[in-house]
mmCIF file of C-alpha atoms and ligand atoms in Angstrom:
data_model
loop_
_atom_site.group_PDB
_atom_site.id
_atom_site.type_symbol
_atom_site.label_atom_id
_atom_site.label_comp_id
_atom_site.label_asym_id
_atom_site.label_seq_id
_atom_site.Cartn_x
_atom_site.Cartn_y
_atom_site.Cartn_z
ATOM 1 C CA MET K 1 -11.594 161.690 -22.956
ATOM 2 C CA ALA K 2 -15.012 160.785 -21.730
ATOM 3 C CA VAL K 3 -17.279 159.635 -24.495
ATOM 4 C CA TYR K 4 -17.314 155.873 -24.217
ATOM 5 C CA THR K 5 -20.459 155.293 -26.259
ATOM 6 C CA ARG K 6 -21.034 156.463 -29.833
ATOM 7 C CA LEU K 7 -24.463 157.894 -30.552
ATOM 8 C CA GLY K 8 -25.418 158.670 -34.185
ATOM 9 C CA ALA K 9 -27.144 161.937 -35.085
ATOM 10 C CA GLU K 10 -30.582 160.335 -35.612
ATOM 11 C CA GLU K 11 -30.224 158.339 -32.417
ATOM 12 C CA MET K 12 -29.294 161.486 -30.474
ATOM 13 C CA ALA K 13 -32.248 163.417 -31.990
ATOM 14 C CA ALA K 14 -34.625 160.613 -30.927
ATOM 15 C CA ILE K 15 -33.213 160.658 -27.397
ATOM 16 C CA ILE K 16 -33.724 164.420 -27.120
ATOM 17 C CA GLU K 17 -37.234 164.122 -28.574
ATOM 18 C CA ALA K 18 -38.263 162.240 -25.412
ATOM 19 C CA PHE K 19 -37.801 165.506 -23.462
ATOM 20 C CA ASP K 20 -39.821 168.698 -23.887
ATOM 21 C CA VAL K 21 -36.796 170.792 -24.808
ATOM 22 C CA GLY K 22 -37.290 171.531 -28.510
ATOM 23 C CA THR K 23 -35.300 169.950 -31.308
ATOM 24 C CA LEU K 24 -31.639 169.025 -31.375
ATOM 25 C CA VAL K 25 -29.347 171.608 -32.944
ATOM 26 C CA SER K 26 -25.956 170.252 -31.896
ATOM 27 C CA ALA K 27 -24.383 167.580 -29.712
ATOM 28 C CA LYS K 28 -20.684 167.688 -28.865
ATOM 29 C CA GLY K 29 -18.824 165.078 -26.844
ATOM 30 C CA ILE K 30 -17.124 166.492 -23.731
ATOM 31 C CA ALA K 31 -13.499 165.484 -23.249
ATOM 32 C CA GLU K 32 -13.323 166.137 -19.477
ATOM 33 C CA GLY K 33 -14.363 163.546 -16.914
ATOM 34 C CA VAL K 34 -13.451 159.918 -16.605
ATOM 35 C CA SER K 35 -16.445 157.917 -15.426
ATOM 36 C CA ASN K 36 -19.401 158.583 -17.699
ATOM 37 C CA SER K 37 -20.032 159.761 -21.266
ATOM 38 C CA ASN K 38 -21.125 163.408 -21.511
ATOM 39 C CA TRP K 39 -22.348 165.559 -24.402
ATOM 40 C CA MET K 40 -23.083 169.240 -24.565
ATOM 41 C CA ILE K 41 -26.519 169.506 -26.202
ATOM 42 C CA GLU K 42 -28.102 172.526 -27.831
ATOM 43 C CA THR K 43 -31.784 172.642 -28.768
ATOM 44 C CA GLN K 44 -34.126 175.238 -30.197
ATOM 45 C CA GLY K 45 -37.890 175.945 -29.831
ATOM 46 C CA PRO K 46 -40.820 175.363 -30.014
ATOM 47 C CA GLY K 47 -40.235 172.981 -27.064
ATOM 48 C CA GLY K 48 -40.982 174.110 -23.551
ATOM 49 C CA HIS K 49 -37.423 174.779 -22.436
ATOM 50 C CA ALA K 50 -35.046 174.934 -25.395
ATOM 51 C CA GLY K 51 -31.425 175.809 -24.626
ATOM 52 C CA ARG K 52 -28.202 174.107 -23.546
ATOM 53 C CA PHE K 53 -27.998 170.870 -21.600
ATOM 54 C CA ILE K 54 -25.622 168.153 -20.546
ATOM 55 C CA LEU K 55 -26.577 164.651 -21.625
ATOM 56 C CA THR K 56 -24.928 162.028 -19.412
ATOM 57 C CA MET K 57 -24.831 158.366 -20.261
ATOM 58 C CA TYR K 58 -23.965 156.306 -17.183
ATOM 59 C CA GLU K 59 -21.227 153.806 -17.876
ATOM 60 C CA THR K 60 -20.167 150.824 -15.783
ATOM 61 C CA ARG K 61 -19.074 152.714 -12.624
ATOM 62 C CA THR K 62 -22.511 154.139 -11.834
ATOM 63 C CA ASP K 63 -25.151 151.760 -10.504
ATOM 64 C CA VAL K 64 -28.526 152.545 -12.107
ATOM 65 C CA GLY K 65 -30.196 151.705 -8.782
ATOM 66 C CA ASP K 66 -28.439 154.755 -7.289
ATOM 67 C CA LEU K 67 -29.731 157.210 -9.912
ATOM 68 C CA PRO K 68 -32.951 158.125 -8.056
ATOM 69 C CA PHE K 69 -30.734 159.138 -5.096
ATOM 70 C CA PHE K 70 -28.207 161.131 -7.177
ATOM 71 C CA LEU K 71 -30.734 162.847 -9.440
ATOM 72 C CA GLY K 72 -33.309 163.382 -6.679
ATOM 73 C CA LEU K 73 -30.563 165.005 -4.609
ATOM 74 C CA LEU K 74 -29.737 167.463 -7.427
ATOM 75 C CA ASP K 75 -33.382 168.521 -7.672
ATOM 76 C CA HIS K 76 -33.667 168.816 -3.886
ATOM 77 C CA LEU K 77 -30.549 171.005 -3.626
ATOM 78 C CA ALA K 78 -31.403 173.129 -6.664
ATOM 79 C CA ALA K 79 -34.846 173.825 -5.175
ATOM 80 C CA ARG K 80 -33.024 175.154 -2.084
ATOM 81 C CA GLN K 81 -30.875 177.559 -4.125
ATOM 82 C CA CYS K 82 -27.682 175.492 -4.024
ATOM 83 C CA PRO K 83 -25.571 175.995 -7.160
ATOM 84 C CA VAL K 84 -26.222 172.553 -8.622
ATOM 85 C CA PRO K 85 -27.789 171.617 -11.969
ATOM 86 C CA ARG K 86 -31.430 170.605 -12.111
ATOM 87 C CA THR K 87 -32.373 167.432 -13.901
ATOM 88 C CA ILE K 88 -34.699 167.718 -16.886
ATOM 89 C CA HIS K 89 -37.399 165.091 -16.594
ATOM 90 C CA ASP K 90 -38.680 163.413 -19.753
ATOM 91 C CA ARG K 91 -42.196 163.875 -21.131
ATOM 92 C CA LYS K 92 -43.426 161.092 -18.844
ATOM 93 C CA GLY K 93 -41.846 162.666 -15.760
ATOM 94 C CA ALA K 94 -38.893 160.273 -15.412
ATOM 95 C CA SER K 95 -35.526 161.687 -14.296
ATOM 96 C CA TYR K 96 -33.563 159.132 -16.327
ATOM 97 C CA ARG K 97 -34.215 156.872 -19.310
ATOM 98 C CA LEU K 98 -32.771 153.620 -20.544
ATOM 99 C CA HIS K 99 -31.229 153.511 -24.012
ATOM 100 C CA LYS K 100 -29.855 150.212 -25.324
ATOM 101 C CA GLY K 101 -29.413 148.968 -21.780
ATOM 102 C CA LYS K 102 -27.669 152.098 -20.490
ATOM 103 C CA ALA K 103 -29.188 154.847 -18.365
ATOM 104 C CA LEU K 104 -29.044 158.461 -19.466
ATOM 105 C CA ALA K 105 -30.152 161.760 -17.998
ATOM 106 C CA LEU K 106 -30.522 165.287 -19.327
ATOM 107 C CA ILE K 107 -29.143 167.873 -16.939
ATOM 108 C CA GLU K 108 -29.249 171.642 -16.829
ATOM 109 C CA PHE K 109 -26.118 173.242 -18.314
ATOM 110 C CA LEU K 110 -24.402 175.606 -15.894
ATOM 111 C CA PRO K 111 -21.867 178.239 -16.958
ATOM 112 C CA GLY K 112 -18.381 178.413 -15.471
ATOM 113 C CA VAL K 113 -14.996 176.732 -15.661
ATOM 114 C CA SER K 114 -13.066 174.461 -13.329
ATOM 115 C CA VAL K 115 -10.072 176.291 -11.918
ATOM 116 C CA SER K 116 -6.701 174.558 -11.877
ATOM 117 C CA GLU K 117 -4.910 176.975 -9.554
ATOM 118 C CA PRO K 118 -7.553 178.186 -7.109
ATOM 119 C CA THR K 119 -7.158 181.431 -5.203
ATOM 120 C CA ALA K 120 -8.030 181.910 -1.531
ATOM 121 C CA SER K 121 -11.222 183.776 -2.506
ATOM 122 C CA GLN K 122 -12.282 180.882 -4.675
ATOM 123 C CA ALA K 123 -11.553 178.400 -1.867
ATOM 124 C CA ARG K 124 -13.655 180.536 0.495
ATOM 125 C CA ALA K 125 -16.575 180.449 -1.968
ATOM 126 C CA VAL K 126 -16.266 176.667 -2.354
ATOM 127 C CA GLY K 127 -16.211 176.214 1.419
ATOM 128 C CA SER K 128 -19.446 178.100 1.819
ATOM 129 C CA ALA K 129 -21.087 176.330 -1.158
ATOM 130 C CA LEU K 130 -20.196 172.965 0.409
ATOM 131 C CA ALA K 131 -21.677 174.000 3.753
ATOM 132 C CA GLN K 132 -24.784 175.245 1.946
ATOM 133 C CA VAL K 133 -25.196 171.755 0.466
ATOM 134 C CA HIS K 134 -24.811 170.125 3.896
ATOM 135 C CA VAL K 135 -27.454 172.401 5.380
ATOM 136 C CA ALA K 136 -29.857 172.078 2.421
ATOM 137 C CA ALA K 137 -29.521 168.271 2.312
ATOM 138 C CA ALA K 138 -30.604 167.911 5.942
ATOM 139 C CA ASP K 139 -34.227 167.214 4.932
ATOM 140 C CA PHE K 140 -33.423 165.122 1.836
ATOM 141 C CA PRO K 141 -35.308 161.865 2.356
ATOM 142 C CA GLY K 142 -32.925 159.583 0.417
ATOM 143 C CA SER K 143 -29.886 157.803 1.784
ATOM 144 C CA ARG K 144 -27.029 155.843 0.273
ATOM 145 C CA GLU K 145 -24.244 153.982 1.996
ATOM 146 C CA ASN K 146 -20.714 155.197 1.244
ATOM 147 C CA SER K 147 -19.319 152.445 -0.976
ATOM 148 C CA LEU K 148 -15.838 153.981 -0.583
ATOM 149 C CA GLY K 149 -15.583 153.988 3.206
ATOM 150 C CA PRO K 150 -12.849 152.395 5.371
ATOM 151 C CA ASP K 151 -13.819 148.796 4.464
ATOM 152 C CA ALA K 152 -13.471 149.611 0.764
ATOM 153 C CA TRP K 153 -10.046 151.264 1.313
ATOM 154 C CA LYS K 154 -8.820 148.043 2.936
ATOM 155 C CA GLN K 155 -10.277 145.922 0.165
ATOM 156 C CA LEU K 156 -8.815 148.032 -2.647
ATOM 157 C CA LEU K 157 -5.380 148.297 -1.032
ATOM 158 C CA GLY K 158 -5.441 144.601 -0.135
ATOM 159 C CA ASP K 159 -6.126 143.844 -3.803
ATOM 160 C CA CYS K 160 -3.060 145.937 -4.737
ATOM 161 C CA GLY K 161 -0.948 143.839 -2.331
ATOM 162 C CA ARG K 162 2.150 145.014 -0.477
ATOM 163 C CA GLU K 163 4.396 144.240 -3.459
ATOM 164 C CA GLY K 164 2.081 146.108 -5.784
ATOM 165 C CA LEU K 165 2.085 149.163 -3.526
ATOM 166 C CA GLU K 166 5.874 149.002 -3.287
ATOM 167 C CA SER K 167 6.097 148.873 -7.072
ATOM 168 C CA ILE K 168 4.371 152.278 -7.070
ATOM 169 C CA HIS K 169 6.780 153.599 -4.422
ATOM 170 C CA PRO K 170 9.137 151.659 -2.110
ATOM 171 C CA GLU K 171 7.641 153.382 0.986
ATOM 172 C CA LEU K 172 3.971 152.980 0.064
ATOM 173 C CA GLY K 173 3.437 149.509 1.579
ATOM 174 C CA ARG K 174 4.730 150.686 4.949
ATOM 175 C CA ILE K 175 2.728 153.928 4.917
ATOM 176 C CA VAL K 176 -0.514 152.149 4.022
ATOM 177 C CA GLU K 177 -0.081 149.407 6.634
ATOM 178 C CA HIS K 178 0.567 151.902 9.413
ATOM 179 C CA GLU K 179 -2.148 154.356 8.424
ATOM 180 C CA LEU K 180 -4.846 151.725 7.858
ATOM 181 C CA ALA K 181 -4.201 150.410 11.376
ATOM 182 C CA VAL K 182 -4.553 153.923 12.863
ATOM 183 C CA LEU K 183 -7.682 154.736 10.853
ATOM 184 C CA THR K 184 -9.347 151.423 11.681
ATOM 185 C CA ALA K 185 -8.686 151.836 15.403
ATOM 186 C CA ARG K 186 -9.716 155.476 15.628
ATOM 187 C CA TRP K 187 -12.300 156.158 12.873
ATOM 188 C CA PRO K 188 -15.019 158.280 14.541
ATOM 189 C CA SER K 189 -18.495 156.875 14.878
ATOM 190 C CA SER K 190 -20.428 159.571 16.737
ATOM 191 C CA LEU K 191 -20.073 162.696 14.568
ATOM 192 C CA PRO K 192 -23.138 164.185 12.829
ATOM 193 C CA ARG K 193 -24.029 162.358 9.624
ATOM 194 C CA GLY K 194 -25.835 163.551 6.529
ATOM 195 C CA VAL K 195 -25.683 163.621 2.753
ATOM 196 C CA ILE K 196 -22.202 164.447 1.457
ATOM 197 C CA HIS K 197 -20.751 165.069 -2.020
ATOM 198 C CA ALA K 198 -17.606 163.027 -1.226
ATOM 199 C CA ASP K 199 -15.564 164.096 -4.301
ATOM 200 C CA LEU K 200 -15.556 167.905 -4.393
ATOM 201 C CA PHE K 201 -12.303 168.349 -6.301
ATOM 202 C CA PRO K 202 -11.669 171.514 -8.335
ATOM 203 C CA ASP K 203 -12.724 169.669 -11.518
ATOM 204 C CA ASN K 204 -16.166 169.161 -9.974
ATOM 205 C CA VAL K 205 -16.735 172.858 -9.297
ATOM 206 C CA LEU K 206 -17.636 175.377 -12.006
ATOM 207 C CA MET K 207 -16.694 178.982 -11.237
ATOM 208 C CA LEU K 208 -16.921 182.411 -12.806
ATOM 209 C CA GLY K 209 -14.278 184.504 -11.071
ATOM 210 C CA ASP K 210 -14.829 184.059 -7.342
ATOM 211 C CA LYS K 211 -18.400 182.848 -7.740
ATOM 212 C CA VAL K 212 -19.350 179.172 -7.600
ATOM 213 C CA THR K 213 -21.741 178.629 -10.518
ATOM 214 C CA GLY K 214 -21.967 174.851 -10.327
ATOM 215 C CA LEU K 215 -21.178 171.924 -8.071
ATOM 216 C CA ILE K 216 -21.312 168.877 -10.330
ATOM 217 C CA ASP K 217 -20.573 165.145 -10.445
ATOM 218 C CA PHE K 218 -22.566 163.970 -7.440
ATOM 219 C CA TYR K 219 -21.997 160.338 -8.409
ATOM 220 C CA PHE K 220 -20.108 159.492 -5.208
ATOM 221 C CA ALA K 221 -22.646 161.308 -3.008
ATOM 222 C CA CYS K 222 -23.726 159.247 -0.019
ATOM 223 C CA THR K 223 -24.733 159.388 3.635
ATOM 224 C CA ASP K 224 -21.699 159.696 5.894
ATOM 225 C CA VAL K 225 -19.958 161.889 8.486
ATOM 226 C CA ILE K 226 -20.595 165.481 7.329
ATOM 227 C CA ALA K 227 -17.202 166.781 8.506
ATOM 228 C CA TYR K 228 -15.520 164.057 6.410
ATOM 229 C CA ASP K 229 -16.810 165.907 3.310
ATOM 230 C CA PHE K 230 -14.994 169.035 4.477
ATOM 231 C CA ALA K 231 -11.862 166.895 4.945
ATOM 232 C CA VAL K 232 -12.167 165.523 1.386
ATOM 233 C CA THR K 233 -12.548 169.039 0.019
ATOM 234 C CA HIS K 234 -9.600 170.224 2.092
ATOM 235 C CA ALA K 235 -7.386 167.436 0.725
ATOM 236 C CA ALA K 236 -8.515 168.243 -2.815
ATOM 237 C CA TRP K 237 -8.094 172.045 -2.697
ATOM 238 C CA CYS K 238 -5.338 172.914 -0.234
ATOM 239 C CA PHE K 239 -2.238 171.333 -1.820
ATOM 240 C CA ASN K 240 -0.405 171.646 -5.090
ATOM 241 C CA THR K 241 -1.223 168.857 -7.563
ATOM 242 C CA ASP K 242 1.489 166.408 -6.509
ATOM 243 C CA GLY K 243 0.739 166.949 -2.830
ATOM 244 C CA SER K 244 4.261 168.127 -2.008
ATOM 245 C CA ARG K 245 3.211 171.622 -0.926
ATOM 246 C CA PHE K 246 0.460 172.574 1.528
ATOM 247 C CA LEU K 247 -1.276 175.873 0.677
ATOM 248 C CA PRO K 248 -2.098 177.519 4.041
ATOM 249 C CA GLU K 249 -3.997 180.501 2.610
ATOM 250 C CA LEU K 250 -6.382 178.227 0.750
ATOM 251 C CA SER K 251 -6.831 176.099 3.853
ATOM 252 C CA SER K 252 -7.774 179.067 6.062
ATOM 253 C CA ALA K 253 -10.089 180.460 3.400
ATOM 254 C CA LEU K 254 -11.840 177.125 2.802
ATOM 255 C CA LEU K 255 -12.431 176.683 6.540
ATOM 256 C CA GLU K 256 -13.587 180.275 6.954
ATOM 257 C CA GLY K 257 -16.017 179.982 4.027
ATOM 258 C CA TYR K 258 -17.416 176.686 5.332
ATOM 259 C CA GLU K 259 -17.872 177.962 8.876
ATOM 260 C CA SER K 260 -19.546 181.150 7.677
ATOM 261 C CA VAL K 261 -22.516 178.897 6.801
ATOM 262 C CA ARG K 262 -22.131 175.816 9.005
ATOM 263 C CA PRO K 263 -19.796 176.238 11.977
ATOM 264 C CA LEU K 264 -17.999 173.011 12.880
ATOM 265 C CA SER K 265 -18.563 171.735 16.413
ATOM 266 C CA ALA K 266 -15.652 171.280 18.835
ATOM 267 C CA GLN K 267 -15.826 167.505 18.214
ATOM 268 C CA GLU K 268 -15.723 168.017 14.449
ATOM 269 C CA HIS K 269 -12.704 170.335 14.757
ATOM 270 C CA GLU K 270 -10.938 167.832 16.944
ATOM 271 C CA ALA K 271 -11.648 164.921 14.590
ATOM 272 C CA MET K 272 -10.574 166.807 11.463
ATOM 273 C CA PRO K 273 -6.903 165.695 11.275
ATOM 274 C CA LEU K 274 -8.040 162.070 11.451
ATOM 275 C CA LEU K 275 -10.873 162.624 8.960
ATOM 276 C CA ALA K 276 -8.380 164.256 6.599
ATOM 277 C CA ARG K 277 -6.052 161.254 6.948
ATOM 278 C CA GLY K 278 -9.041 159.106 5.968
ATOM 279 C CA ALA K 279 -9.857 161.374 3.038
ATOM 280 C CA ALA K 280 -6.275 161.118 1.774
ATOM 281 C CA MET K 281 -6.395 157.341 2.227
ATOM 282 C CA ARG K 282 -9.652 157.090 0.255
ATOM 283 C CA PHE K 283 -8.144 158.743 -2.839
ATOM 284 C CA LEU K 284 -4.816 156.968 -2.371
ATOM 285 C CA ALA K 285 -6.738 153.656 -2.373
ATOM 286 C CA THR K 286 -8.757 154.220 -5.562
ATOM 287 C CA ARG K 287 -5.788 155.780 -7.349
ATOM 288 C CA ALA K 288 -3.426 152.928 -6.364
ATOM 289 C CA TYR K 289 -6.024 150.374 -7.483
ATOM 290 C CA ASP K 290 -6.572 152.170 -10.801
ATOM 291 C CA TRP K 291 -2.797 152.602 -11.241
ATOM 292 C CA MET K 292 -2.360 148.844 -11.061
ATOM 293 C CA ASN K 293 -5.482 147.815 -12.946
ATOM 294 C CA THR K 294 -5.818 150.277 -15.854
ATOM 295 C CA PRO K 295 -4.811 148.588 -19.139
ATOM 296 C CA ASP K 296 -1.985 150.358 -21.015
ATOM 297 C CA ASP K 297 -4.260 151.064 -23.987
ATOM 298 C CA ALA K 298 -7.114 152.536 -21.869
ATOM 299 C CA LEU K 299 -8.544 155.935 -22.833
ATOM 300 C CA VAL K 300 -7.985 157.239 -19.314
ATOM 301 C CA THR K 301 -4.625 158.113 -17.734
ATOM 302 C CA PRO K 302 -4.552 156.915 -14.119
ATOM 303 C CA LYS K 303 -4.022 159.617 -11.477
ATOM 304 C CA ASP K 304 -0.939 159.598 -9.251
ATOM 305 C CA PRO K 305 -1.539 157.772 -5.922
ATOM 306 C CA MET K 306 1.574 159.343 -4.381
ATOM 307 C CA ALA K 307 -0.035 162.786 -4.553
ATOM 308 C CA PHE K 308 -2.395 161.528 -1.827
ATOM 309 C CA ALA K 309 0.276 159.554 0.074
ATOM 310 C CA ARG K 310 2.057 162.924 0.534
ATOM 311 C CA ARG K 311 -1.147 164.550 1.759
ATOM 312 C CA LEU K 312 -1.657 161.608 4.125
ATOM 313 C CA GLU K 313 1.783 162.122 5.635
ATOM 314 C CA PHE K 314 1.042 165.824 6.060
ATOM 315 C CA TYR K 315 -2.205 165.136 7.928
ATOM 316 C CA ALA K 316 -0.597 162.388 10.037
ATOM 317 C CA ASP K 317 2.013 164.824 11.399
ATOM 318 C CA PRO K 318 0.646 166.062 14.774
ATOM 319 C CA GLY K 319 2.432 169.368 14.166
ATOM 320 C CA ASN K 320 -0.001 170.089 11.325
ATOM 321 C CA ALA K 321 -3.205 169.565 13.347
ATOM 322 C CA GLU K 322 -3.336 173.314 13.972
ATOM 323 C CA VAL K 323 -4.457 173.958 10.374
ATOM 324 C CA PHE K 324 -7.926 172.857 11.516
ATOM 325 C CA ALA K 325 -7.927 174.817 14.753
ATOM 326 C CA PRO K 326 -11.080 176.922 15.342
HETATM 327 N N1 ADP G 1 -24.273 170.683 -15.413
HETATM 328 C C1 ADP G 1 -23.168 170.948 -16.103
HETATM 329 N N2 ADP G 1 -23.001 172.160 -16.677
HETATM 330 C C2 ADP G 1 -21.888 172.428 -17.408
HETATM 331 N N3 ADP G 1 -20.907 171.521 -17.655
HETATM 332 C C3 ADP G 1 -21.024 170.307 -17.109
HETATM 333 C C4 ADP G 1 -22.150 169.945 -16.304
HETATM 334 N N4 ADP G 1 -22.009 168.662 -15.923
HETATM 335 C C5 ADP G 1 -20.852 168.234 -16.457
HETATM 336 N N5 ADP G 1 -20.256 169.212 -17.177
HETATM 337 C C6 ADP G 1 -19.003 169.126 -17.942
HETATM 338 O O1 ADP G 1 -18.735 167.748 -18.181
HETATM 339 C C7 ADP G 1 -17.478 167.368 -17.611
HETATM 340 C C8 ADP G 1 -17.547 165.958 -17.074
HETATM 341 O O2 ADP G 1 -18.576 165.858 -16.095
HETATM 342 P P1 ADP G 1 -18.423 164.942 -14.809
HETATM 343 O O3 ADP G 1 -19.771 164.800 -14.196
HETATM 344 O O4 ADP G 1 -17.321 165.482 -13.947
HETATM 345 O O5 ADP G 1 -17.995 163.562 -15.482
HETATM 346 P P2 ADP G 1 -17.323 162.272 -14.821
HETATM 347 O O6 ADP G 1 -18.328 161.731 -13.840
HETATM 348 O O7 ADP G 1 -17.099 161.387 -15.973
HETATM 349 O O8 ADP G 1 -16.058 162.741 -14.151
HETATM 350 C C9 ADP G 1 -17.188 168.414 -16.564
HETATM 351 O O9 ADP G 1 -15.817 168.582 -16.355
HETATM 352 C C10 ADP G 1 -17.808 169.680 -17.174
HETATM 353 O O10 ADP G 1 -16.930 170.236 -18.134
HETATM 354 N N1 LIG G 2 -11.476 162.922 -7.770
HETATM 355 C C1 LIG G 2 -10.920 161.606 -7.907
HETATM 356 C C2 LIG G 2 -11.297 160.951 -9.203
HETATM 357 C C3 LIG G 2 -12.801 160.829 -9.432
HETATM 358 O O1 LIG G 2 -13.052 161.125 -10.769
HETATM 359 P P1 LIG G 2 -14.211 162.133 -11.287
HETATM 360 O O2 LIG G 2 -13.753 162.541 -12.649
HETATM 361 O O3 LIG G 2 -15.465 161.288 -11.296
HETATM 362 O O4 LIG G 2 -14.285 163.325 -10.348
HETATM 363 C C4 LIG G 2 -9.368 161.667 -7.817
HETATM 364 O O5 LIG G 2 -8.827 162.748 -8.051
HETATM 365 O O6 LIG G 2 -8.753 160.631 -7.547
#
């Protein structure tokens, strides 16, 4: 469920009136997503660009100061033919507006569905779409620090505490202590950096068959090691949901698709097992924190941290490094 803010019909019509998109015909809250409130909007003429849109209201997790980066990035990538939604600017040219103290943006609606059991062909298409973003973002002028890098993992997991982690699973405290030490000592500092999506899970990709029709939810996008974004996507796409089974065909296809557009360098290949350990740790950290800090009556069900602890153990096994071999 992701509509945290109620907007009345008149209020919604007034919001839409600020954009040159015709008049409001319908507005339906979208259940998917966890961070922000989203509505599917339909308008009809005589406005300049009547049609379907996504209205997003940014809730507490998104810093309004980051919106020019996120929304500017969408427009930059869309202009370079990446499959991302354009932002619809208001009549005064602004990419977002404030409404009762909250920011909102109107975004192009893209067709497609998020797949829950991806095929190898779909993974290949996602790999190449991700690489296309990395290439197209090279001349994007904005930058944003990754607020969920190694320091944040330590902070979040430290807040959980060893006992807290062991209440999730008796082995989790030990795994986290060991892995954080390895990642801190060996985290690469000299790989190529650029703008990355940083959360390209299947629920953030819209597809029609084998075609990627939309990469969405750029609200963790930041400037970081480019190959780390491939590692995040690998962790998200190449295992079953609970992380107990690695899916080798998806892994090969994702890598093949990515390298068909942006070949990884020898250094990036070599660093990949470590980057993937970091990627698994990043999602383990936020999931463990949310697991321990989400009130029982919250609208959102916390995601399972152990699904990423299992991925972490897979990536930490030197015998599995070959999955990233050129
Ligand atoms: N541009 C878009 N076109 C079509 N559907 C979209 C678009 N943006 C978001 N959605 C829909 O809204 C849902 C939630 O969006 P998302 O940005 O992932 O929210 P959250 O940040 O809360 O996770 C998506 O799963 C998708 O169904
Ligand atoms: N992909 C993350 C959760 C981030 O939520 P999103 O709905 O904003 O993509 C995870 O699986 O832990």
